[in-house]
Amino acid sequence: PVDIDKLLVVTFTAAAAAEMRERIAAAISKALEKNPNSKNLQKQLTLLSRANITTMHSFCLDVIKNYFYTIDLDPSFRIADETEITLMKNEIIEDIFEELYEEENKDFIKLVDTYCGYRNDNQLRELVLKIYNYSQSMPFPMEWISENVDKFNITNKNDFSQTEWGKLLIKNFKEEAQSAATALKTVKNELKEDSELEKYYITILEDIEKIEKLLKQDSWDDIYNLICNLQFEKWPISRKIQSELKDKSKQIRDKVEKPIKDFRDTIFIYKSKEAIEDIYDMYKILNILEKVILKFSNKYQENKKEKNIIDFSDIEHFALKILVKKDENDNYIPTEVAKIYKEKFKEIAIDEYQDSNLVQEYIMTAISNGKNLFMVGDVKQSIYRFRQAKPEIFLDKYSKYDTEKGALHRKIMLYKNFRSREEVVNCANYIFENTMSKQIGDIDYTEDERLNLGAVFKENENENAIVGGPSEIHIIQTKANINDSKDDNDKELSDEEEEEIDIKAVQQELKQIDKEIAEVDKELNVYLKELGLEEI
C-alpha cells in the first residue's frame, strides 16, 4: 500500500529501466480492466511517469541537478565525452611532469628512476593515471590512496608473515604445496602396488615428507630456511624397468614440483628483515607517488571546473558529496539532503547488486532507513570487475544474512531456473560443480548454489520433432593456453603479437560456431524433407 513514486528502483541499464516501467504500466492497466473504479490503481498509473525507476547514474544526476548548490557546482554543467577527458588528462600530466622537471625536484627524479627506463617516463605517467582512475571507484579516492600507501609503513613488524604481503604469499605457496602433496600421495599409492617400482615409491615418499614439513611452518623465516635447502632427489634411472606407471609418475612429479621450485627461486629469496626493509623502502617511494597523484587530481578538478564539465565518475562522487559528510569524529554520516530522500522513499530496490561498487553502496546506505533495502544479485554473474565492481559487497551480505523468516537481514534464495530445459540446467551445474570455488568464482558451488529446474516445456507430440537434445561443450584453445604451451620461450609478447593471438582466438570461435550451425541446418533439412517441406 505505497504510492509508486515513493519507491526507488535501481536497474543496471536504461533499457532495463524502460522495460520495467512498461511492464508495470501493463500490469496496472490489466488490473484496472478487472477493477475499473479503483481510485488507487488510477492514481498509480498517473504517478508512473514520476516513478523513480532508473539507473544508478540517472538517479545520481537527479540528485546533483536538484541539490547542486550544496557543493558549489554550476548548474549549467555538461558531461564531457571520453575523448575530451582523455586529452585533458594527458595535457595535465604533461604539464605537471614538465613543472617537476624544471624544479629539479629530487623526490620526483627518484620516482622517475624507480619506475622508468632510460628512454622515457611513459611508464610513470601511465601509472599515475592508472592509480587515479582506479581510485575513482572508491567513495573517497585520495583517502583510499593514502591508506594504501600507509600499509607500506611496516617498521613495527619483525616477521614478514605478519604483513599483508607475507600472509598472501604464504597462503599461495601453501595452496600449491598442498596440491603437490595430494597429487604425489595418489602417485605413491599407485606405485606401492608394484614391488618392482619400490625405489620410485621411496623417492615419491621422500618428496611428500619434504613438502609436508614445509606445510607445517607458519613463520616466513622458517619456510625460507627450509625451502632454501630444498632439493628433490634425482629420479632413479633404470633401463631394465619398462613401465607406463613409472613414466606417468615422473611426469606428475615434475609438473607438481615445478611451482614449489619457482617459489623457492623467485619468492622466498629474502629473510623477513630484508623483505620488510624492501617494503619500507617502497613506502618512501609511494609517498612521492601519492603527492604526484594528488597534484594531478587537484589540477584535473580545477580544469573541469573552469570548463564547467564533469566526467563519468563525477556523477557518483558529486551525488555522494551531496548525501554524505564527515562529523566531528571524522565518521561519514548522512547529510540533511540524504534525510529528505530517507523520508521520500519507503522502499529501495536494487537489481544486479553483484555489480555494485563502494561509491554506490555508500549512496544507497545514506538514503536508506536501514530496513528498506531490497537487493537482487547473483555473484556467479559478476562480470564487471574491469569497471571496478565489488562483488565482495554482495558476498559479505550473502554470508551474514539469514534465511529464516523474521530475520532483520533476510536472505531469500532464488535458485529456480525458469528459462531453460533440463539438459541445459544439468550441463551448467556439471560445469560449475567442477570448476567453481571461492578461489575461482568467489563462491563454492554446493547443493545450495546449484540451479534447479523451474521451467515446464510442452513436449511436441510429433515423434520426429527435434526437441531438446544433449548438451555439448566445445573447448577452444585461446590466448591463455596458447601462451602456456610456450615452455621453451618465456619472453614477453609485444602488443602486436598479443593482438594477433586475440584475433586468432576469435576466428577459431567463429569457425566452430559456423560448423555447429551447418550441422544444425543439415539435421533440420533432413527433418523438413521427411515432412515433405522445402529445405532452408
PDB file of C-alpha atoms in Angstrom, residues 112-333:
ATOM      1  CA  VAL A 112      61.307   8.507 -12.265  1.00  0.00           C
ATOM      2  CA  ASP A 113      64.474   6.462 -11.651  1.00  0.00           C
ATOM      3  CA  THR A 114      62.442   3.825  -9.785  1.00  0.00           C
ATOM      4  CA  TYR A 115      59.725   3.284 -12.383  1.00  0.00           C
ATOM      5  CA  CYS A 116      61.202   4.277 -15.739  1.00  0.00           C
ATOM      6  CA  GLY A 117      63.826   3.083 -18.144  1.00  0.00           C
ATOM      7  CA  TYR A 118      66.427   5.354 -19.708  1.00  0.00           C
ATOM      8  CA  ARG A 119      64.315   6.115 -22.803  1.00  0.00           C
ATOM      9  CA  ASN A 120      61.250   7.920 -21.426  1.00  0.00           C
ATOM     10  CA  ASP A 121      58.934   8.338 -18.451  1.00  0.00           C
ATOM     11  CA  ASN A 122      55.804   6.859 -20.088  1.00  0.00           C
ATOM     12  CA  GLN A 123      55.571   4.064 -17.511  1.00  0.00           C
ATOM     13  CA  LEU A 124      55.294   6.546 -14.656  1.00  0.00           C
ATOM     14  CA  ARG A 125      52.721   8.670 -16.481  1.00  0.00           C
ATOM     15  CA  GLU A 126      50.610   5.581 -17.137  1.00  0.00           C
ATOM     16  CA  LEU A 127      50.962   4.501 -13.507  1.00  0.00           C
ATOM     17  CA  VAL A 128      49.745   7.876 -12.174  1.00  0.00           C
ATOM     18  CA  LEU A 129      46.706   7.754 -14.472  1.00  0.00           C
ATOM     19  CA  LYS A 130      46.011   4.096 -13.740  1.00  0.00           C
ATOM     20  CA  ILE A 131      46.019   4.584  -9.961  1.00  0.00           C
ATOM     21  CA  TYR A 132      43.958   7.773 -10.238  1.00  0.00           C
ATOM     22  CA  ASN A 133      41.348   6.101 -12.489  1.00  0.00           C
ATOM     23  CA  TYR A 134      41.129   3.026 -10.265  1.00  0.00           C
ATOM     24  CA  SER A 135      40.752   5.154  -7.137  1.00  0.00           C
ATOM     25  CA  GLN A 136      37.611   6.746  -8.587  1.00  0.00           C
ATOM     26  CA  SER A 137      35.675   3.542  -7.849  1.00  0.00           C
ATOM     27  CA  MET A 138      36.305   4.239  -4.145  1.00  0.00           C
ATOM     28  CA  PRO A 139      33.997   6.540  -2.157  1.00  0.00           C
ATOM     29  CA  PHE A 140      36.852   8.804  -1.058  1.00  0.00           C
ATOM     30  CA  PRO A 141      39.655   8.309  -3.602  1.00  0.00           C
ATOM     31  CA  MET A 142      42.512  10.334  -2.106  1.00  0.00           C
ATOM     32  CA  GLU A 143      41.870   8.865   1.357  1.00  0.00           C
ATOM     33  CA  TRP A 144      41.949   5.389  -0.185  1.00  0.00           C
ATOM     34  CA  ILE A 145      45.321   6.079  -1.848  1.00  0.00           C
ATOM     35  CA  SER A 146      46.751   7.475   1.389  1.00  0.00           C
ATOM     36  CA  GLU A 147      45.540   4.475   3.431  1.00  0.00           C
ATOM     37  CA  ASN A 148      47.089   2.030   0.982  1.00  0.00           C
ATOM     38  CA  VAL A 149      50.414   3.867   0.909  1.00  0.00           C
ATOM     39  CA  ASP A 150      50.456   3.800   4.740  1.00  0.00           C
ATOM     40  CA  LYS A 151      50.234  -0.006   4.619  1.00  0.00           C
ATOM     41  CA  PHE A 152      53.871   0.005   3.434  1.00  0.00           C
ATOM     42  CA  ASN A 153      54.957   1.666   6.683  1.00  0.00           C
ATOM     43  CA  ILE A 154      55.747  -1.626   8.432  1.00  0.00           C
ATOM     44  CA  THR A 155      58.787  -0.802  10.570  1.00  0.00           C
ATOM     45  CA  ASN A 156      56.986  -2.237  13.622  1.00  0.00           C
ATOM     46  CA  LYS A 157      56.933  -5.763  12.147  1.00  0.00           C
ATOM     47  CA  ASN A 158      59.585  -8.428  12.830  1.00  0.00           C
ATOM     48  CA  ASP A 159      58.124 -11.351  10.899  1.00  0.00           C
ATOM     49  CA  PHE A 160      57.225 -10.779   7.239  1.00  0.00           C
ATOM     50  CA  SER A 161      54.483 -13.406   7.564  1.00  0.00           C
ATOM     51  CA  GLN A 162      52.557 -10.918   9.750  1.00  0.00           C
ATOM     52  CA  THR A 163      52.326  -8.381   6.911  1.00  0.00           C
ATOM     53  CA  GLU A 164      49.641  -8.345   4.189  1.00  0.00           C
ATOM     54  CA  TRP A 165      52.179  -9.375   1.563  1.00  0.00           C
ATOM     55  CA  GLY A 166      53.695 -12.165   3.656  1.00  0.00           C
ATOM     56  CA  LYS A 167      50.281 -13.624   4.520  1.00  0.00           C
ATOM     57  CA  LEU A 168      49.215 -13.648   0.875  1.00  0.00           C
ATOM     58  CA  LEU A 169      52.461 -15.168  -0.416  1.00  0.00           C
ATOM     59  CA  ILE A 170      52.471 -17.895   2.248  1.00  0.00           C
ATOM     60  CA  LYS A 171      48.799 -18.666   1.529  1.00  0.00           C
ATOM     61  CA  ASN A 172      49.532 -19.009  -2.200  1.00  0.00           C
ATOM     62  CA  PHE A 173      52.596 -21.132  -1.511  1.00  0.00           C
ATOM     63  CA  LYS A 174      50.721 -23.486   0.831  1.00  0.00           C
ATOM     64  CA  GLU A 175      47.929 -23.945  -1.710  1.00  0.00           C
ATOM     65  CA  GLU A 176      50.493 -25.021  -4.328  1.00  0.00           C
ATOM     66  CA  ALA A 177      52.360 -27.221  -1.835  1.00  0.00           C
ATOM     67  CA  GLN A 178      49.156 -28.888  -0.624  1.00  0.00           C
ATOM     68  CA  SER A 179      48.079 -29.558  -4.193  1.00  0.00           C
ATOM     69  CA  ALA A 180      51.509 -31.087  -4.914  1.00  0.00           C
ATOM     70  CA  ALA A 181      51.363 -33.290  -1.778  1.00  0.00           C
ATOM     71  CA  THR A 182      47.874 -34.552  -2.697  1.00  0.00           C
ATOM     72  CA  ALA A 183      48.945 -35.423  -6.262  1.00  0.00           C
ATOM     73  CA  LEU A 184      52.103 -37.177  -5.056  1.00  0.00           C
ATOM     74  CA  LYS A 185      50.138 -39.230  -2.496  1.00  0.00           C
ATOM     75  CA  THR A 186      47.958 -40.556  -5.326  1.00  0.00           C
ATOM     76  CA  VAL A 187      51.122 -41.485  -7.264  1.00  0.00           C
ATOM     77  CA  LYS A 188      52.635 -43.085  -4.138  1.00  0.00           C
ATOM     78  CA  ASN A 189      49.575 -45.311  -3.628  1.00  0.00           C
ATOM     79  CA  GLU A 190      49.722 -46.494  -7.241  1.00  0.00           C
ATOM     80  CA  LEU A 191      53.464 -47.233  -7.067  1.00  0.00           C
ATOM     81  CA  LYS A 192      53.020 -49.140  -3.803  1.00  0.00           C
ATOM     82  CA  GLU A 193      51.050 -51.826  -5.635  1.00  0.00           C
ATOM     83  CA  ASP A 194      54.059 -52.803  -7.773  1.00  0.00           C
ATOM     84  CA  SER A 195      57.098 -54.125  -5.825  1.00  0.00           C
ATOM     85  CA  GLU A 196      59.292 -53.684  -8.919  1.00  0.00           C
ATOM     86  CA  LEU A 197      58.783 -49.894  -8.609  1.00  0.00           C
ATOM     87  CA  GLU A 198      59.854 -49.692  -4.948  1.00  0.00           C
ATOM     88  CA  LYS A 199      62.709 -47.220  -5.461  1.00  0.00           C
ATOM     89  CA  TYR A 200      60.339 -44.838  -7.277  1.00  0.00           C
ATOM     90  CA  TYR A 201      57.861 -45.270  -4.437  1.00  0.00           C
ATOM     91  CA  ILE A 202      60.584 -44.343  -1.894  1.00  0.00           C
ATOM     92  CA  THR A 203      61.576 -41.247  -3.941  1.00  0.00           C
ATOM     93  CA  ILE A 204      57.956 -40.008  -4.014  1.00  0.00           C
ATOM     94  CA  LEU A 205      57.603 -40.764  -0.290  1.00  0.00           C
ATOM     95  CA  GLU A 206      60.660 -38.600   0.471  1.00  0.00           C
ATOM     96  CA  ASP A 207      59.200 -35.789  -1.696  1.00  0.00           C
ATOM     97  CA  ILE A 208      55.945 -35.875   0.273  1.00  0.00           C
ATOM     98  CA  GLU A 209      57.805 -35.732   3.606  1.00  0.00           C
ATOM     99  CA  LYS A 210      59.758 -32.645   2.478  1.00  0.00           C
ATOM    100  CA  ILE A 211      56.629 -30.854   1.263  1.00  0.00           C
ATOM    101  CA  GLU A 212      54.632 -31.732   4.382  1.00  0.00           C
ATOM    102  CA  LYS A 213      57.440 -30.401   6.566  1.00  0.00           C
ATOM    103  CA  LEU A 214      57.171 -27.103   4.690  1.00  0.00           C
ATOM    104  CA  LEU A 215      53.385 -27.092   5.133  1.00  0.00           C
ATOM    105  CA  LYS A 216      53.762 -27.234   8.913  1.00  0.00           C
ATOM    106  CA  GLN A 217      55.701 -23.946   9.014  1.00  0.00           C
ATOM    107  CA  ASP A 218      53.939 -20.601   9.541  1.00  0.00           C
ATOM    108  CA  SER A 219      56.827 -18.193  10.068  1.00  0.00           C
ATOM    109  CA  TRP A 220      58.379 -16.611   6.954  1.00  0.00           C
ATOM    110  CA  ASP A 221      61.942 -17.301   8.106  1.00  0.00           C
ATOM    111  CA  ASP A 222      61.150 -20.947   8.974  1.00  0.00           C
ATOM    112  CA  ILE A 223      59.791 -21.514   5.465  1.00  0.00           C
ATOM    113  CA  TYR A 224      62.709 -19.569   3.979  1.00  0.00           C
ATOM    114  CA  ASN A 225      65.327 -21.669   5.830  1.00  0.00           C
ATOM    115  CA  LEU A 226      63.698 -24.937   4.796  1.00  0.00           C
ATOM    116  CA  ILE A 227      62.910 -24.070   1.185  1.00  0.00           C
ATOM    117  CA  CYS A 228      66.377 -22.608   0.514  1.00  0.00           C
ATOM    118  CA  ASN A 229      67.861 -26.029   1.256  1.00  0.00           C
ATOM    119  CA  LEU A 230      65.096 -27.918  -0.519  1.00  0.00           C
ATOM    120  CA  GLN A 231      66.438 -30.391  -3.037  1.00  0.00           C
ATOM    121  CA  PHE A 232      64.305 -33.110  -4.589  1.00  0.00           C
ATOM    122  CA  GLU A 233      66.214 -36.354  -5.169  1.00  0.00           C
ATOM    123  CA  LYS A 234      67.064 -37.306  -8.744  1.00  0.00           C
ATOM    124  CA  TRP A 235      64.569 -39.666 -10.337  1.00  0.00           C
ATOM    125  CA  PRO A 236      66.067 -43.179 -10.347  1.00  0.00           C
ATOM    126  CA  ILE A 237      67.148 -44.357 -13.788  1.00  0.00           C
ATOM    127  CA  SER A 238      66.688 -47.972 -14.746  1.00  0.00           C
ATOM    128  CA  ARG A 239      66.533 -49.206 -18.327  1.00  0.00           C
ATOM    129  CA  LYS A 240      65.535 -52.644 -17.133  1.00  0.00           C
ATOM    130  CA  ILE A 241      62.199 -51.429 -15.790  1.00  0.00           C
ATOM    131  CA  GLN A 242      59.751 -50.644 -18.560  1.00  0.00           C
ATOM    132  CA  SER A 243      56.579 -49.300 -17.012  1.00  0.00           C
ATOM    133  CA  GLU A 244      53.946 -46.783 -18.100  1.00  0.00           C
ATOM    134  CA  LEU A 245      53.242 -46.067 -14.416  1.00  0.00           C
ATOM    135  CA  LYS A 246      56.917 -45.178 -13.832  1.00  0.00           C
ATOM    136  CA  ASP A 247      56.865 -42.689 -16.748  1.00  0.00           C
ATOM    137  CA  LYS A 248      53.488 -41.270 -15.719  1.00  0.00           C
ATOM    138  CA  SER A 249      54.713 -40.849 -12.119  1.00  0.00           C
ATOM    139  CA  LYS A 250      57.765 -38.906 -13.278  1.00  0.00           C
ATOM    140  CA  GLN A 251      55.618 -36.598 -15.417  1.00  0.00           C
ATOM    141  CA  ILE A 252      53.283 -35.846 -12.499  1.00  0.00           C
ATOM    142  CA  ARG A 253      56.237 -35.361 -10.135  1.00  0.00           C
ATOM    143  CA  ASP A 254      57.946 -32.893 -12.483  1.00  0.00           C
ATOM    144  CA  LYS A 255      54.716 -30.996 -13.011  1.00  0.00           C
ATOM    145  CA  VAL A 256      53.748 -30.548  -9.333  1.00  0.00           C
ATOM    146  CA  GLU A 257      57.258 -29.833  -8.078  1.00  0.00           C
ATOM    147  CA  LYS A 258      57.951 -27.043 -10.579  1.00  0.00           C
ATOM    148  CA  PRO A 259      55.708 -24.416  -8.826  1.00  0.00           C
ATOM    149  CA  ILE A 260      57.410 -25.185  -5.475  1.00  0.00           C
ATOM    150  CA  LYS A 261      60.835 -24.671  -7.049  1.00  0.00           C
ATOM    151  CA  ASP A 262      59.564 -21.429  -8.604  1.00  0.00           C
ATOM    152  CA  PHE A 263      58.502 -20.183  -5.147  1.00  0.00           C
ATOM    153  CA  ARG A 264      61.971 -21.093  -3.848  1.00  0.00           C
ATOM    154  CA  ASP A 265      63.773 -19.296  -6.690  1.00  0.00           C
ATOM    155  CA  THR A 266      61.581 -16.195  -7.086  1.00  0.00           C
ATOM    156  CA  ILE A 267      59.590 -15.542  -3.865  1.00  0.00           C
ATOM    157  CA  PHE A 268      61.447 -16.919  -0.843  1.00  0.00           C
ATOM    158  CA  ILE A 269      64.669 -15.119  -1.721  1.00  0.00           C
ATOM    159  CA  TYR A 270      64.854 -12.852   1.340  1.00  0.00           C
ATOM    160  CA  LYS A 271      64.631 -13.326   5.076  1.00  0.00           C
ATOM    161  CA  SER A 272      61.985 -11.344   6.984  1.00  0.00           C
ATOM    162  CA  LYS A 273      64.333  -8.491   7.863  1.00  0.00           C
ATOM    163  CA  GLU A 274      65.341  -7.869   4.230  1.00  0.00           C
ATOM    164  CA  ALA A 275      61.774  -8.244   2.927  1.00  0.00           C
ATOM    165  CA  ILE A 276      60.441  -5.738   5.487  1.00  0.00           C
ATOM    166  CA  GLU A 277      63.225  -3.285   4.634  1.00  0.00           C
ATOM    167  CA  ASP A 278      62.344  -3.572   0.938  1.00  0.00           C
ATOM    168  CA  ILE A 279      58.669  -2.857   1.622  1.00  0.00           C
ATOM    169  CA  TYR A 280      59.562   0.145   3.776  1.00  0.00           C
ATOM    170  CA  ASP A 281      61.834   1.474   1.006  1.00  0.00           C
ATOM    171  CA  MET A 282      58.775   1.317  -1.257  1.00  0.00           C
ATOM    172  CA  TYR A 283      56.823   3.307   1.357  1.00  0.00           C
ATOM    173  CA  LYS A 284      59.187   6.262   0.817  1.00  0.00           C
ATOM    174  CA  ILE A 285      58.788   5.991  -2.973  1.00  0.00           C
ATOM    175  CA  LEU A 286      55.000   5.641  -2.799  1.00  0.00           C
ATOM    176  CA  ASN A 287      54.772   8.734  -0.615  1.00  0.00           C
ATOM    177  CA  ILE A 288      56.262  10.677  -3.516  1.00  0.00           C
ATOM    178  CA  LEU A 289      53.922   8.943  -5.980  1.00  0.00           C
ATOM    179  CA  GLU A 290      50.939   9.854  -3.795  1.00  0.00           C
ATOM    180  CA  LYS A 291      51.916  13.546  -3.916  1.00  0.00           C
ATOM    181  CA  VAL A 292      52.139  13.444  -7.733  1.00  0.00           C
ATOM    182  CA  ILE A 293      48.702  11.790  -7.980  1.00  0.00           C
ATOM    183  CA  LEU A 294      47.224  14.372  -5.583  1.00  0.00           C
ATOM    184  CA  LYS A 295      48.774  17.179  -7.656  1.00  0.00           C
ATOM    185  CA  PHE A 296      47.252  15.660 -10.785  1.00  0.00           C
ATOM    186  CA  SER A 297      43.839  15.230  -9.117  1.00  0.00           C
ATOM    187  CA  ASN A 298      43.719  18.848  -7.903  1.00  0.00           C
ATOM    188  CA  LYS A 299      44.736  20.233 -11.311  1.00  0.00           C
ATOM    189  CA  TYR A 300      42.217  17.981 -13.074  1.00  0.00           C
ATOM    190  CA  GLN A 301      39.358  19.135 -10.820  1.00  0.00           C
ATOM    191  CA  GLU A 302      40.352  22.792 -11.379  1.00  0.00           C
ATOM    192  CA  ASN A 303      40.400  22.389 -15.180  1.00  0.00           C
ATOM    193  CA  LYS A 304      36.991  20.700 -15.201  1.00  0.00           C
ATOM    194  CA  LYS A 305      35.551  23.460 -13.039  1.00  0.00           C
ATOM    195  CA  GLU A 306      36.942  26.152 -15.366  1.00  0.00           C
ATOM    196  CA  LYS A 307      35.304  24.469 -18.361  1.00  0.00           C
ATOM    197  CA  ASN A 308      32.163  23.644 -16.340  1.00  0.00           C
ATOM    198  CA  ILE A 309      32.313  19.958 -17.273  1.00  0.00           C
ATOM    199  CA  ILE A 310      32.104  16.758 -15.262  1.00  0.00           C
ATOM    200  CA  ASP A 311      33.275  13.266 -16.138  1.00  0.00           C
ATOM    201  CA  PHE A 312      31.506   9.937 -15.712  1.00  0.00           C
ATOM    202  CA  SER A 313      32.908   9.186 -12.248  1.00  0.00           C
ATOM    203  CA  ASP A 314      31.995  12.695 -11.039  1.00  0.00           C
ATOM    204  CA  ILE A 315      28.323  11.796 -11.366  1.00  0.00           C
ATOM    205  CA  GLU A 316      28.514   9.316  -8.480  1.00  0.00           C
ATOM    206  CA  HIS A 317      31.097  11.272  -6.459  1.00  0.00           C
ATOM    207  CA  PHE A 318      29.152  14.544  -6.568  1.00  0.00           C
ATOM    208  CA  ALA A 319      25.974  12.727  -5.520  1.00  0.00           C
ATOM    209  CA  LEU A 320      27.940  11.148  -2.675  1.00  0.00           C
ATOM    210  CA  LYS A 321      29.284  14.546  -1.654  1.00  0.00           C
ATOM    211  CA  ILE A 322      25.713  15.876  -1.512  1.00  0.00           C
ATOM    212  CA  LEU A 323      24.452  12.906   0.528  1.00  0.00           C
ATOM    213  CA  VAL A 324      27.351  12.160   2.904  1.00  0.00           C
ATOM    214  CA  LYS A 325      29.525  14.343   5.155  1.00  0.00           C
ATOM    215  CA  LYS A 326      32.081  13.929   7.957  1.00  0.00           C
ATOM    216  CA  ASP A 327      31.118  14.519  11.574  1.00  0.00           C
ATOM    217  CA  GLU A 328      33.393  15.909  14.315  1.00  0.00           C
ATOM    218  CA  ASN A 329      34.868  12.401  14.867  1.00  0.00           C
ATOM    219  CA  ASP A 330      35.727  12.010  11.165  1.00  0.00           C
ATOM    220  CA  ASN A 331      32.916   9.477  10.673  1.00  0.00           C
ATOM    221  CA  TYR A 332      30.830   9.666   7.499  1.00  0.00           C
ATOM    222  CA  ILE A 333      27.155  10.392   8.171  1.00  0.00           C
TER     223      ILE A 333
END
